[in-house]
Tab-separated table of C-alpha atoms and ligand atoms in Angstrom:
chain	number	residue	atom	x	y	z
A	18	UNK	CA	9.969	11.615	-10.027
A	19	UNK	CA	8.240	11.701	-6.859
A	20	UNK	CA	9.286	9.754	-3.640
A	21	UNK	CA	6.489	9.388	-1.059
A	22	UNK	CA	6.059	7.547	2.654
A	23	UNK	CA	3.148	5.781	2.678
A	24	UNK	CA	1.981	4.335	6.197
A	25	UNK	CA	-0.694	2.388	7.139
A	26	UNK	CA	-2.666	1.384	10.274
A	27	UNK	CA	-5.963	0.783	9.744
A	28	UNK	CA	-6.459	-2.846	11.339
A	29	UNK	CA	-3.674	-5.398	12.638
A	30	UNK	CA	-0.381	-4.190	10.417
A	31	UNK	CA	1.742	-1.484	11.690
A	32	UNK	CA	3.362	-0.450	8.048
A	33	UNK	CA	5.455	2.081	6.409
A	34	UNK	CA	7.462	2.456	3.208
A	35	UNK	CA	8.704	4.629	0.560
A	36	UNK	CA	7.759	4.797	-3.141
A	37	UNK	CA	9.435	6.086	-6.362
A	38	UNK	CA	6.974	7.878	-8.565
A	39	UNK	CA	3.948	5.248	-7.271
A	40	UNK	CA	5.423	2.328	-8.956
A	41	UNK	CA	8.703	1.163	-7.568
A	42	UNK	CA	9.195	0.112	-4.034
A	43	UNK	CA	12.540	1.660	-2.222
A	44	UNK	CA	11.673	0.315	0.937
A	45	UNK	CA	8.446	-2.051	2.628
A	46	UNK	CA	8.433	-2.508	6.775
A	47	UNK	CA	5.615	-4.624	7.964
A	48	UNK	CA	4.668	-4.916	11.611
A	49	UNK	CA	2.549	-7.637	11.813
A	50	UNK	CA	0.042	-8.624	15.066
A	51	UNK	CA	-1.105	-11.515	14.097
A	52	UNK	CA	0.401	-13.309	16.856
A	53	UNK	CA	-0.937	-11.140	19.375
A	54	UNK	CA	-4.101	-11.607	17.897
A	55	UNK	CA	-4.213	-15.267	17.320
A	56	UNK	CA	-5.322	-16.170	21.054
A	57	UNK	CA	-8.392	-13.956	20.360
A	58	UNK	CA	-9.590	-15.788	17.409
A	59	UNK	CA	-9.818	-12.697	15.792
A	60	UNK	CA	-8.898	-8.914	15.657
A	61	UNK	CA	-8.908	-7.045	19.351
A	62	UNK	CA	-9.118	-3.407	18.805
A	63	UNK	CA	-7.693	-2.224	22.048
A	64	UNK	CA	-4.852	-4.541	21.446
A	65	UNK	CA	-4.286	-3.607	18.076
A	66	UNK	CA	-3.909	0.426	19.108
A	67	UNK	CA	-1.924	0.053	21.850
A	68	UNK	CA	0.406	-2.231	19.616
A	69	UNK	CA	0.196	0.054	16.499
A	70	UNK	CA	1.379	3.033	19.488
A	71	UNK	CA	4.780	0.947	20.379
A	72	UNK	CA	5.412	0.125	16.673
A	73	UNK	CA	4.668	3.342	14.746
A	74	UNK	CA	7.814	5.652	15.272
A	75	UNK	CA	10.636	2.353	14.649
A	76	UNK	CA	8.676	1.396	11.264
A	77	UNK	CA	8.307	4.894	9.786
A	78	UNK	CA	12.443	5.393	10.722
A	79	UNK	CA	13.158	1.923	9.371
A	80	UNK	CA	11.174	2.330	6.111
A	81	UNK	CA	12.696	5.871	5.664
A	82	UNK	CA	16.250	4.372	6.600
A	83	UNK	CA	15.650	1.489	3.988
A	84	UNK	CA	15.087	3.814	1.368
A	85	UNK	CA	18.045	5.283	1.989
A	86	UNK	CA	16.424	8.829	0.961
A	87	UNK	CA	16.192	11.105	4.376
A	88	UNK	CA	13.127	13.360	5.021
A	89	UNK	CA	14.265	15.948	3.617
A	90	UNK	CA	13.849	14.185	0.234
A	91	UNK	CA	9.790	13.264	0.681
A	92	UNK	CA	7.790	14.749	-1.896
A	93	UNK	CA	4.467	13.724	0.288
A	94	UNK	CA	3.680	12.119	3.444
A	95	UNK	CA	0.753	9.662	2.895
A	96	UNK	CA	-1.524	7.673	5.011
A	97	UNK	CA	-4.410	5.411	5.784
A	98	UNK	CA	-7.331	7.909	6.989
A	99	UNK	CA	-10.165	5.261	6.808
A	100	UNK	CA	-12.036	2.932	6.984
A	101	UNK	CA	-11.092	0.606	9.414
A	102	UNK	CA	-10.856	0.721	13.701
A	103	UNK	CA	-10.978	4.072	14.750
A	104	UNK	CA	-8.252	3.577	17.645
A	105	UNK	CA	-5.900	2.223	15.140
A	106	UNK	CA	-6.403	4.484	11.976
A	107	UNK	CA	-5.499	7.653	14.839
A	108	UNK	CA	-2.228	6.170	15.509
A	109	UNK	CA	-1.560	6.259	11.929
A	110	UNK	CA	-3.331	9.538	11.164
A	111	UNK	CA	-1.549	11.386	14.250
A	112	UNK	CA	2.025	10.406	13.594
A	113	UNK	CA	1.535	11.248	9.469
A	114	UNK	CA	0.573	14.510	10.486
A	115	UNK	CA	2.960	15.077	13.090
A	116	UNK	CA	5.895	14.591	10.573
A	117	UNK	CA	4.197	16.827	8.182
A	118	UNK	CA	4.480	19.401	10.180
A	119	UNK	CA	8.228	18.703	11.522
A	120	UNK	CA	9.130	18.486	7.924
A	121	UNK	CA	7.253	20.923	6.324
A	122	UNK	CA	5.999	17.537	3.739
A	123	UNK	CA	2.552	17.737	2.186
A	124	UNK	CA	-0.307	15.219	3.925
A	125	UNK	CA	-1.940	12.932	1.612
A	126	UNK	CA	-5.157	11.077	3.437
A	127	UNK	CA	-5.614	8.031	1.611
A	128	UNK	CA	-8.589	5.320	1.186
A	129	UNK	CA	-7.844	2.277	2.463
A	130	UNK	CA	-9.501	0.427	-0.709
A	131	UNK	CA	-7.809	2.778	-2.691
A	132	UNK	CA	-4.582	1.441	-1.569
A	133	UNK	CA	-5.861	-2.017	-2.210
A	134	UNK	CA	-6.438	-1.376	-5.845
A	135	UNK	CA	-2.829	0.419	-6.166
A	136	UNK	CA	-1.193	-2.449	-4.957
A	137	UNK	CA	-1.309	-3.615	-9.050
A	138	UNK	CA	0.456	-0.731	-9.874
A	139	UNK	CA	3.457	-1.828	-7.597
A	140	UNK	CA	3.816	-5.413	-8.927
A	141	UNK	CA	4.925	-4.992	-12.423
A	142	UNK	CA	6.453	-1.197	-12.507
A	143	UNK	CA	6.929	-1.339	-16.170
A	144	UNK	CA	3.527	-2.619	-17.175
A	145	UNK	CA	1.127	0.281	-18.130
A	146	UNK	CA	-2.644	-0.405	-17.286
A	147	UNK	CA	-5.143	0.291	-19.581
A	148	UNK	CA	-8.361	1.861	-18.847
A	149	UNK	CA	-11.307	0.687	-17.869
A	150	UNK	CA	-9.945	-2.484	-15.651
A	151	UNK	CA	-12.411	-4.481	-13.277
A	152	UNK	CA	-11.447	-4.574	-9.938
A	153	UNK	CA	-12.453	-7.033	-7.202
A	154	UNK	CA	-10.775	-5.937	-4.043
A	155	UNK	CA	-11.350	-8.982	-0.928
A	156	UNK	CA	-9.908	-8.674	2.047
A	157	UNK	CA	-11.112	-9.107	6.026
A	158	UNK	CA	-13.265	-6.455	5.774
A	159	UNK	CA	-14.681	-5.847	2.277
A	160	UNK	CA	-15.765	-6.994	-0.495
A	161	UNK	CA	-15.853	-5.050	-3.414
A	162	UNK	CA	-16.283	-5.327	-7.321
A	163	UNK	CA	-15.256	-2.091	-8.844
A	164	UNK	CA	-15.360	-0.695	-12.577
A	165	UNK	CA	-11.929	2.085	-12.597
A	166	UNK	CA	-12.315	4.003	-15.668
A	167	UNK	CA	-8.882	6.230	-15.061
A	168	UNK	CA	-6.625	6.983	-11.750
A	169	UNK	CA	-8.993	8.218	-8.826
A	170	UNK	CA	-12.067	7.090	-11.294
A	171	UNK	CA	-14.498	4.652	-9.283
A	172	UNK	CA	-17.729	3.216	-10.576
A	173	UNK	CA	-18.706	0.358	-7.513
A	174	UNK	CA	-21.001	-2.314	-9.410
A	175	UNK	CA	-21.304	-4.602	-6.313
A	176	UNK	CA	-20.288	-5.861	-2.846
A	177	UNK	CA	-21.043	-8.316	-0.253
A	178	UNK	CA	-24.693	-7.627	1.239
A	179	UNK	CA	-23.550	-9.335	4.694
A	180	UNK	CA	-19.699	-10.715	5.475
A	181	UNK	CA	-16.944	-10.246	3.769
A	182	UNK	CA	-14.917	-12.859	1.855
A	183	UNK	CA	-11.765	-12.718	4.398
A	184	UNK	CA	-14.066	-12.486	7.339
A	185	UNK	CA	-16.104	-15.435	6.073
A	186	UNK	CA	-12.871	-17.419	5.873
A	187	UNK	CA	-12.057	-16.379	9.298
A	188	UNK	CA	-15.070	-17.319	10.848
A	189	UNK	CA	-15.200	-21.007	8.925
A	190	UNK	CA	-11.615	-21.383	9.810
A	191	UNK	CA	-12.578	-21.198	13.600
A	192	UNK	CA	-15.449	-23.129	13.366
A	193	UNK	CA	-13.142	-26.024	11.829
A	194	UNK	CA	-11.140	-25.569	14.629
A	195	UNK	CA	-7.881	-23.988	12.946
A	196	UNK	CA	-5.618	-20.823	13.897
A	197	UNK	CA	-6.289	-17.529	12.601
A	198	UNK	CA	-6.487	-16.261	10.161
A	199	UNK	CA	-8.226	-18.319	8.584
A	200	UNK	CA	-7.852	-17.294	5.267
A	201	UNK	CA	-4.359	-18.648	4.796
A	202	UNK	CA	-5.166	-22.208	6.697
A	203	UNK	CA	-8.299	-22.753	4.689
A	204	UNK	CA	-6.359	-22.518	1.703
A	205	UNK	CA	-3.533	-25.091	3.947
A	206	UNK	CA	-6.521	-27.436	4.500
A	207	UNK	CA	-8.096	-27.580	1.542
A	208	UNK	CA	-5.293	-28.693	-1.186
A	209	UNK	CA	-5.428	-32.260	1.267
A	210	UNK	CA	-9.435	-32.220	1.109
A	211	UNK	CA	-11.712	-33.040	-1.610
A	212	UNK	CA	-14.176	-30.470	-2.694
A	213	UNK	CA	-16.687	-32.825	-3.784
A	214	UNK	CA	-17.746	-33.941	-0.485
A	215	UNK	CA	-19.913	-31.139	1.372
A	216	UNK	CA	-22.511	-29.494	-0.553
A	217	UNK	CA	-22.582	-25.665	0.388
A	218	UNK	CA	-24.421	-23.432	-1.519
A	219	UNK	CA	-23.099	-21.003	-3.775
A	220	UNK	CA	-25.302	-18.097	-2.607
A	221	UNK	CA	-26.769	-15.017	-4.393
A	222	UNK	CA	-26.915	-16.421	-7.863
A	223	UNK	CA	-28.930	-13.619	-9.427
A	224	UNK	CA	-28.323	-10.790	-11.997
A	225	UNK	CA	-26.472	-8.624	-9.466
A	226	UNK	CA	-22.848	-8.332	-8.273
A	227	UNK	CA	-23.582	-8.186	-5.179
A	228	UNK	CA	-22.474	-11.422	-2.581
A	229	UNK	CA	-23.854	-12.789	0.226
A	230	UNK	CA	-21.646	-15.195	2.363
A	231	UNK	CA	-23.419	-15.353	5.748
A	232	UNK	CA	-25.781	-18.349	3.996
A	233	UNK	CA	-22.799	-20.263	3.331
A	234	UNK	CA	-21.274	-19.762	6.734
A	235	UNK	CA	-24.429	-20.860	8.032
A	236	UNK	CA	-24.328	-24.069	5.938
A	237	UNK	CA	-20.810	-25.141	7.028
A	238	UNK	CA	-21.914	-23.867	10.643
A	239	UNK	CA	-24.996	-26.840	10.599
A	240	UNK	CA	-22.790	-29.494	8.974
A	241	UNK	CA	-19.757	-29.272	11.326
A	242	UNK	CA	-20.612	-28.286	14.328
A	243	UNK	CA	-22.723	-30.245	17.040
A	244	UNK	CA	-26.359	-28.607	18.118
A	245	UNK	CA	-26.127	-27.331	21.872
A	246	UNK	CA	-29.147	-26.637	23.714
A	247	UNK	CA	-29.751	-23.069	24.481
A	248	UNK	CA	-28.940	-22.064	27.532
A	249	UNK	CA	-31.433	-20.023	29.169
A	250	UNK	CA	-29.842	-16.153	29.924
A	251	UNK	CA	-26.944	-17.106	27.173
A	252	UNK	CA	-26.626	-16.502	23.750
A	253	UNK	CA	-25.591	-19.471	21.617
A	254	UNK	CA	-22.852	-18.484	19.475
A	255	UNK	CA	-20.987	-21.542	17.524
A	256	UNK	CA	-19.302	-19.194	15.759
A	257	UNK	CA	-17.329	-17.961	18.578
A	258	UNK	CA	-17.265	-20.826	20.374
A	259	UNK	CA	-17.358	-23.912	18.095
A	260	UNK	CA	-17.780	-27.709	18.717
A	261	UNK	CA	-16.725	-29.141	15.718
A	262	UNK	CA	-18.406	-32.586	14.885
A	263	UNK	CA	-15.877	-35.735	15.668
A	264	UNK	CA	-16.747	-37.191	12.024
A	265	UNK	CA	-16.205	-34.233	10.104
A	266	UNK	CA	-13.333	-34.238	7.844
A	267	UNK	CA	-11.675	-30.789	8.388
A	268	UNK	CA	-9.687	-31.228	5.240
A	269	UNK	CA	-12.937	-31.905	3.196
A	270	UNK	CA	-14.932	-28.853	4.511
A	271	UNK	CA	-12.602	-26.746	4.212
A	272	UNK	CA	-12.230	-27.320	0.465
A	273	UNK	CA	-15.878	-27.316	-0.044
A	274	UNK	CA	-16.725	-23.961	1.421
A	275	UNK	CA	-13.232	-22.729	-0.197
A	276	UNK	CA	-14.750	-24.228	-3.679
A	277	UNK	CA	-17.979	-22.357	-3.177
A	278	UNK	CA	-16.892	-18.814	-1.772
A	279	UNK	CA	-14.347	-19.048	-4.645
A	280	UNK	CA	-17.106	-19.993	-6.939
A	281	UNK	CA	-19.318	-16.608	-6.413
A	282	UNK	CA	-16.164	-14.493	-6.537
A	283	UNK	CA	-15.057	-15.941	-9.912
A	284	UNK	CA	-18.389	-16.093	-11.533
A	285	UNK	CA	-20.003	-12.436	-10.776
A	286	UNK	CA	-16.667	-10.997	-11.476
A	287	UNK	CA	-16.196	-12.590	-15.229
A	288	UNK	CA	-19.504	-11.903	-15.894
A	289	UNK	CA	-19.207	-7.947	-14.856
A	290	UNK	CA	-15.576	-7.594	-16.822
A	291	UNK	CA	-17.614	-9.107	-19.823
A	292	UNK	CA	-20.515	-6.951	-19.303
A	293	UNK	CA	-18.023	-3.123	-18.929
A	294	UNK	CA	-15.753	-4.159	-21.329
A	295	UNK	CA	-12.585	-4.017	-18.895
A	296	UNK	CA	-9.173	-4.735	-20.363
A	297	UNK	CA	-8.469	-6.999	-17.693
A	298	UNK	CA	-9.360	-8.024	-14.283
A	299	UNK	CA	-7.636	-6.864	-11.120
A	300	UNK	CA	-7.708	-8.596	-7.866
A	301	UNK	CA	-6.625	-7.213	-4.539
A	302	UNK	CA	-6.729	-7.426	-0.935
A	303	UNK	CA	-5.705	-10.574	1.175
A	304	UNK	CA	-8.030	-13.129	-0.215
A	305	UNK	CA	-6.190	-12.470	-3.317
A	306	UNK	CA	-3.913	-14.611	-1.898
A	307	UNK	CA	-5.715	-17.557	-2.326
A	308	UNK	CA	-4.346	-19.382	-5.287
A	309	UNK	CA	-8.056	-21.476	-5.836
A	310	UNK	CA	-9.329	-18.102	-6.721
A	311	UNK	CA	-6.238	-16.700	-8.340
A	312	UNK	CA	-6.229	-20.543	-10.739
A	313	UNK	CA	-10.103	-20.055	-11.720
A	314	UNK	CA	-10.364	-16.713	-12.063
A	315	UNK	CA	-8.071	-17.282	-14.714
A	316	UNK	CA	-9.127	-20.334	-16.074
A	317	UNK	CA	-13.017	-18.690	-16.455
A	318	UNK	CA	-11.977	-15.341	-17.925
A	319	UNK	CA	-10.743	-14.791	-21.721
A	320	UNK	CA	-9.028	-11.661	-19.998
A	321	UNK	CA	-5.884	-11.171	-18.017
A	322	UNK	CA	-6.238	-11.586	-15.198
A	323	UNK	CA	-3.256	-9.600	-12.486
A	324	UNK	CA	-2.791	-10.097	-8.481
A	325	UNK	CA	-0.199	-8.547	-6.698
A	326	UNK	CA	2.869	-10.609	-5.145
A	327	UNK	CA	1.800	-11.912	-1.600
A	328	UNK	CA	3.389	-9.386	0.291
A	329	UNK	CA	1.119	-6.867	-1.470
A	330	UNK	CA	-2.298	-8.672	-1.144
A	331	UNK	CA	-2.283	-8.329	2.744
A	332	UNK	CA	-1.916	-4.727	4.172
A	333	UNK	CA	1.545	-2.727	2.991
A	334	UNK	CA	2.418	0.848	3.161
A	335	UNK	CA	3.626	0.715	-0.121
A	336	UNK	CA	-0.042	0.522	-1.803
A	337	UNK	CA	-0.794	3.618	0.224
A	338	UNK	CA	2.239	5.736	-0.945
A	339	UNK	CA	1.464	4.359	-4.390
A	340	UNK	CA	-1.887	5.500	-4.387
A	341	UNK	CA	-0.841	8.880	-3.017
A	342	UNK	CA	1.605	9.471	-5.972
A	343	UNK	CA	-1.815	9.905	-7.942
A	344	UNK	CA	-3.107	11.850	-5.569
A	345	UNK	CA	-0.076	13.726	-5.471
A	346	UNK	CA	0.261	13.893	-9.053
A	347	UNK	CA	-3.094	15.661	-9.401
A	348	UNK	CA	-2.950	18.494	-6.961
A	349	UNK	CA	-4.532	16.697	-4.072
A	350	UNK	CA	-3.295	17.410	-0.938
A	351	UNK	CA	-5.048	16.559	2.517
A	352	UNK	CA	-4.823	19.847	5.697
A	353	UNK	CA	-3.492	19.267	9.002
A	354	UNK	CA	-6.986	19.499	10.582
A	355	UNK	CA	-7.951	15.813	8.276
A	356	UNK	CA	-9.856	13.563	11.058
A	357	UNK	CA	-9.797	9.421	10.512
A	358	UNK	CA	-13.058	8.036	8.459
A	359	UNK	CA	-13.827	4.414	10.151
A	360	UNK	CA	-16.366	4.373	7.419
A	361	UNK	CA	-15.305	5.552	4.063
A	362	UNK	CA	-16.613	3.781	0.958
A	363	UNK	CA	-14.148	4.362	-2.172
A	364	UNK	CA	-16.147	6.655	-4.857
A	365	UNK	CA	-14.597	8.913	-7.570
A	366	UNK	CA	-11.619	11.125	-6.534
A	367	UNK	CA	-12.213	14.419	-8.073
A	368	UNK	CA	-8.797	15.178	-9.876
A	369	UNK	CA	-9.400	18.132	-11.596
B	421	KG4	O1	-6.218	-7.121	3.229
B	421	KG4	P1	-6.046	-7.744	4.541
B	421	KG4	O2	-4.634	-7.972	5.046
B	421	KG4	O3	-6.713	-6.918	5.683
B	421	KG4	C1	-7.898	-6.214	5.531
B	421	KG4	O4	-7.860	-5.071	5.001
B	421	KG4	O5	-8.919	-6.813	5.927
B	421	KG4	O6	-6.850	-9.113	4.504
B	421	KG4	C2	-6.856	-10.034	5.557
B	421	KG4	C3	-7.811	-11.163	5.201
B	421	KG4	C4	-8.070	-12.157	6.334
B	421	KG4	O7	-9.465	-12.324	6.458
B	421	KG4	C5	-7.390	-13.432	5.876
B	421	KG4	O8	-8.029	-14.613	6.342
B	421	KG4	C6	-7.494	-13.316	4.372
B	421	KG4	O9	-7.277	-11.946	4.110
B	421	KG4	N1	-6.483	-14.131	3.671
B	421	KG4	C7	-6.784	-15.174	2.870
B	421	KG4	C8	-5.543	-15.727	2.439
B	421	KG4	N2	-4.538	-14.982	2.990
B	421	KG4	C9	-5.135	-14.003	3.735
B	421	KG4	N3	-7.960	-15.700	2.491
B	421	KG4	C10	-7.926	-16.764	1.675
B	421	KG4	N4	-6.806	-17.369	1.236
B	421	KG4	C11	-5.587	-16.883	1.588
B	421	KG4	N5	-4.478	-17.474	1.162
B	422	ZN	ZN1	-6.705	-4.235	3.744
């Protein structure tokens, strides 16, 4: 059995905990900044380092004390090398390594995405997953639709060509005027609202599996916000700073863009699981959340269709330890010297 500390600090969650042999969690500490970041409308990088720096050491001890396992006991110390901010993913980075080398424990740099997927290996520990699922991973920063063939084995079929499917949530969610993120008060919103009312298009509906969600935030952007006149020397931006119209029914909008982000999400990734013959679909990442997607994902496939519990859609340590069992597990191990990767897109993981 292997017992590994995952941590994670790529964007606005300070997080540590341990797993048993990548599938059961001993222990799950989540800093969270939302509040800090709330005023901002959004995610402040400077912020979120300096708050990942005063939260690091007292989550790692907590999530180690949880577990009720010691250092001593690690089989591998894994973390969160990329993508996401730079400032934040060194916090992470230069803490994992500086236990590795008070302990002696081997370093594991993980893929953020990577994590993402392994959260579905956390939620139902006795389950076993067969090979080759489909995998749409949606969070505030990507969007991805992913064929996984074995552990480590990536094939990417598509992803969104402009925002992603969390961001696009965030950015419609200020426009209508409610706190971030705006993922999670969409969602709020929309079960009062009627989908039926606002026409937004469902963009990008071609062969591909790729998305496109800037044309829809542009949509809901002309429908509920008032015109201003340029101003000369200043850049309009009504996505940062929104008037929202005074006869626009925020309950309404919000479950008609909600009914047609949902919409592209559900139908490219049926189609694709059809298409590779997966076993069963897979979502992950925060927008995974969202029961609208969870509901007609299911209702449009013939397969199963698997999300993780809600503590695991939105960024964990756990799905980082988890994913470095299989790392672990296959010889992989990550040097001292091992810099962050802001940008890192997930491909195959050589596990010879
Ligand atoms: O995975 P995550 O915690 O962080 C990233 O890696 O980006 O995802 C955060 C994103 C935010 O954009 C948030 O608005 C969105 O997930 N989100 C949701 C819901 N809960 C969180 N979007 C739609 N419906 C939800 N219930
Ligand atoms: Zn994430």
């Amino acid at each position: 059995m292997t017992i590994i500390l995952g941590i994670e600090t790529s964007c606005d969650e300070t997080a540590a905990a341990v797993v048993m042999d990548g599938r059961v969690i001993a222990s799950n500490i989540v800093a969270s900044q939302i509040d800090l970041h709330a005023k901002y409308g959004g995610v402040f990088p400077e912020l979120a380092s300096r708050a990942h720096v005063e939260a690091i050491s007292g989550v790692v001890e907590q999530a180690v004390q949880d577990a009720g396992v010691g250092y001593d006991k690690l089989d591998a110390i894994a973390v969160t090398r990329g993508p996401g901010l730079v400032g934040s993913l060194l916090v992470g980075v230069n803490y994992a390594k500086g236990l590795a080398l008070a302990t002696g424990k081997p370093l594991l740099g993980i893929n953020h995405l990577e994590g993402h997927v392994y959260s579905l290996w956390l939620s139902e520990p006795q389950r076993e997953i067969r090979f080759p699922v489909l995998v749409l991973i949606v969070s505030g920063g990507h969007t991805e639709l992913l064929l996984m063939e074995d552990h480590g084995k990536y094939e990417r079929l598509g992803g969104t060509l402009d925002d992603a499917a969390g961001e696009a949530f965030d950015k419609v969610g200020r426009m209508l005027g409610l706190p971030f993120p705006g993922g999670p008060n969409i969602e709020r919103a929309a079960q009062m609202g009627n989908a039926a009312v606002y026409h937004f298009p469902r963009s990008k509906r071609d062969e591909s599996y790729d998305f496109s969600f800037s044309g829809l935030k542009t949509a809901v952007m002309r429908e509920v916000t008032v015109s201003q006149p340029n101003q000369p020397g200043k850049k309009r931006s009504p996505e940062k700073n929104p008037k929202l119209r005074s006869d626009v029914s925020v309950n309404d909008a919000a479950a008609s863009f909600q009914d047609a982000l949902v919409g592209a999400l559900v139908e490219k990734t049926v189609r694709a699981a059809k298409a590779y013959h997966a076993t069963e679909i897979l979502l992950a990442g925060g927008v995974s959340a969202n029961q609208m997607l969870r509901q007609r994902m299911r209702a449009e496939s013939e397969l199963p269709v698997r999300y993780p519990p809600l503590n695991l859609c939105t960024d964990n340590g756990a799905m980082i330890a988890a994913a470095g069992h299989y790392r672990y597990e296959a010889g992989l191990r990550s040097d001292l010297e091992m810099d962050v990767t802001p940008m890192w897109p997930l491909t195959s993981t050589s596990y010879e």
